[in-house]
Amino acid sequence: LKTTTRNIRIHIPYESLTPQRMQRVVEIVGQYQGQSVVSLHLKKQNGFEAVIELPPELRATACEPLQHHLNRLFEDKVVRFV
């Protein structure tokens, strides 16, 4: 998983992303520094989606603990490894 994952995508409903949750995303991702690009996929109810790639210093290792912490933060399965 760690060696084959090139991208970590976090799919979040736009309405669920608060400044506090964004700060936690940065903190959580920072705990699992690695080589995979991390991107936020913010989706609005009207179907519009914005994709934001986090900066290189926030690249992460694709692993189950990272996935677990982010899914728990948003109370949903939001992480996809690609």
Tab-separated table of C-alpha atoms in Angstrom:
chain	number	residue	atom	x	y	z
A	1	LEU	CA	0.000	0.000	0.000
A	2	LYS	CA	2.725	2.458	0.984
A	3	THR	CA	4.782	1.845	-2.132
A	4	THR	CA	1.967	1.632	-4.685
A	5	THR	CA	-0.169	4.606	-3.660
A	6	ARG	CA	0.673	7.779	-5.548
A	7	ASN	CA	-2.260	9.915	-4.416
A	8	ILE	CA	-4.316	10.225	-1.270
A	9	ARG	CA	-7.697	11.777	-1.998
A	10	ILE	CA	-9.858	13.137	0.779
A	11	HIS	CA	-13.472	13.536	-0.390
A	12	ILE	CA	-15.279	16.015	1.847
A	13	PRO	CA	-18.702	17.602	1.527
A	14	TYR	CA	-18.004	21.337	1.259
A	15	GLU	CA	-20.394	22.070	4.108
A	16	SER	CA	-18.424	19.754	6.440
A	17	LEU	CA	-15.111	21.582	6.107
A	18	THR	CA	-14.656	24.082	8.920
A	19	PRO	CA	-11.437	25.967	9.743
A	20	GLN	CA	-11.016	23.716	12.791
A	21	ARG	CA	-11.380	20.545	10.717
A	22	MET	CA	-8.967	21.876	8.095
A	23	GLN	CA	-6.402	22.485	10.825
A	24	ARG	CA	-6.897	18.901	12.061
A	25	VAL	CA	-6.448	17.577	8.490
A	26	VAL	CA	-3.087	19.369	8.297
A	27	GLU	CA	-2.080	18.027	11.731
A	28	ILE	CA	-3.105	14.451	10.913
A	29	VAL	CA	-1.432	14.442	7.490
A	30	GLY	CA	1.702	15.914	9.083
A	31	GLN	CA	1.933	12.907	11.412
A	32	TYR	CA	2.253	10.539	8.434
A	33	GLN	CA	4.807	12.305	6.242
A	34	GLY	CA	5.690	10.405	3.093
A	35	GLN	CA	5.741	10.538	-0.714
A	36	SER	CA	2.063	10.454	-1.737
A	37	VAL	CA	0.375	13.622	-2.969
A	38	VAL	CA	-2.612	14.582	-0.809
A	39	SER	CA	-5.594	16.354	-2.337
A	40	LEU	CA	-8.895	17.586	-0.961
A	41	HIS	CA	-11.972	17.018	-3.105
A	42	LEU	CA	-14.642	19.426	-1.898
A	43	LYS	CA	-18.078	18.670	-3.261
A	44	LYS	CA	-21.088	20.944	-3.047
A	45	GLN	CA	-24.667	19.689	-3.083
A	46	ASN	CA	-25.190	21.138	-6.576
A	47	GLY	CA	-22.542	18.728	-7.926
A	48	PHE	CA	-19.729	21.285	-8.228
A	49	GLU	CA	-16.409	19.906	-7.041
A	50	ALA	CA	-13.181	21.742	-6.279
A	51	VAL	CA	-9.882	19.870	-6.015
A	52	ILE	CA	-7.120	21.352	-3.888
A	53	GLU	CA	-3.693	19.735	-3.848
A	54	LEU	CA	-1.893	20.205	-0.555
A	55	PRO	CA	1.675	21.581	-0.709
A	56	PRO	CA	4.657	19.207	-1.075
A	57	GLU	CA	5.553	19.503	2.619
A	58	LEU	CA	2.196	17.828	3.354
A	59	ARG	CA	2.821	14.689	1.313
A	60	ALA	CA	1.927	11.607	3.307
A	61	THR	CA	2.316	7.869	3.633
A	62	ALA	CA	-0.765	5.915	2.617
A	63	CYS	CA	-1.568	3.773	5.646
A	64	GLU	CA	-4.546	2.547	7.611
A	65	PRO	CA	-3.929	4.791	10.660
A	66	LEU	CA	-4.009	7.903	8.433
A	67	GLN	CA	-7.201	6.686	6.788
A	68	HIS	CA	-8.763	5.870	10.159
A	69	HIS	CA	-8.004	9.281	11.707
A	70	LEU	CA	-9.323	11.238	8.723
A	71	ASN	CA	-12.447	9.083	8.376
A	72	ARG	CA	-13.104	9.541	12.087
A	73	LEU	CA	-12.644	13.314	11.848
A	74	PHE	CA	-15.396	13.565	9.226
A	75	GLU	CA	-17.476	10.671	10.585
A	76	ASP	CA	-17.538	9.058	7.143
A	77	LYS	CA	-15.317	7.144	4.712
A	78	VAL	CA	-13.630	10.099	3.055
A	79	VAL	CA	-10.147	8.768	2.194
A	80	ARG	CA	-9.288	7.010	-1.068
A	81	PHE	CA	-5.841	5.728	-2.016
A	82	VAL	CA	-5.143	5.896	-5.762
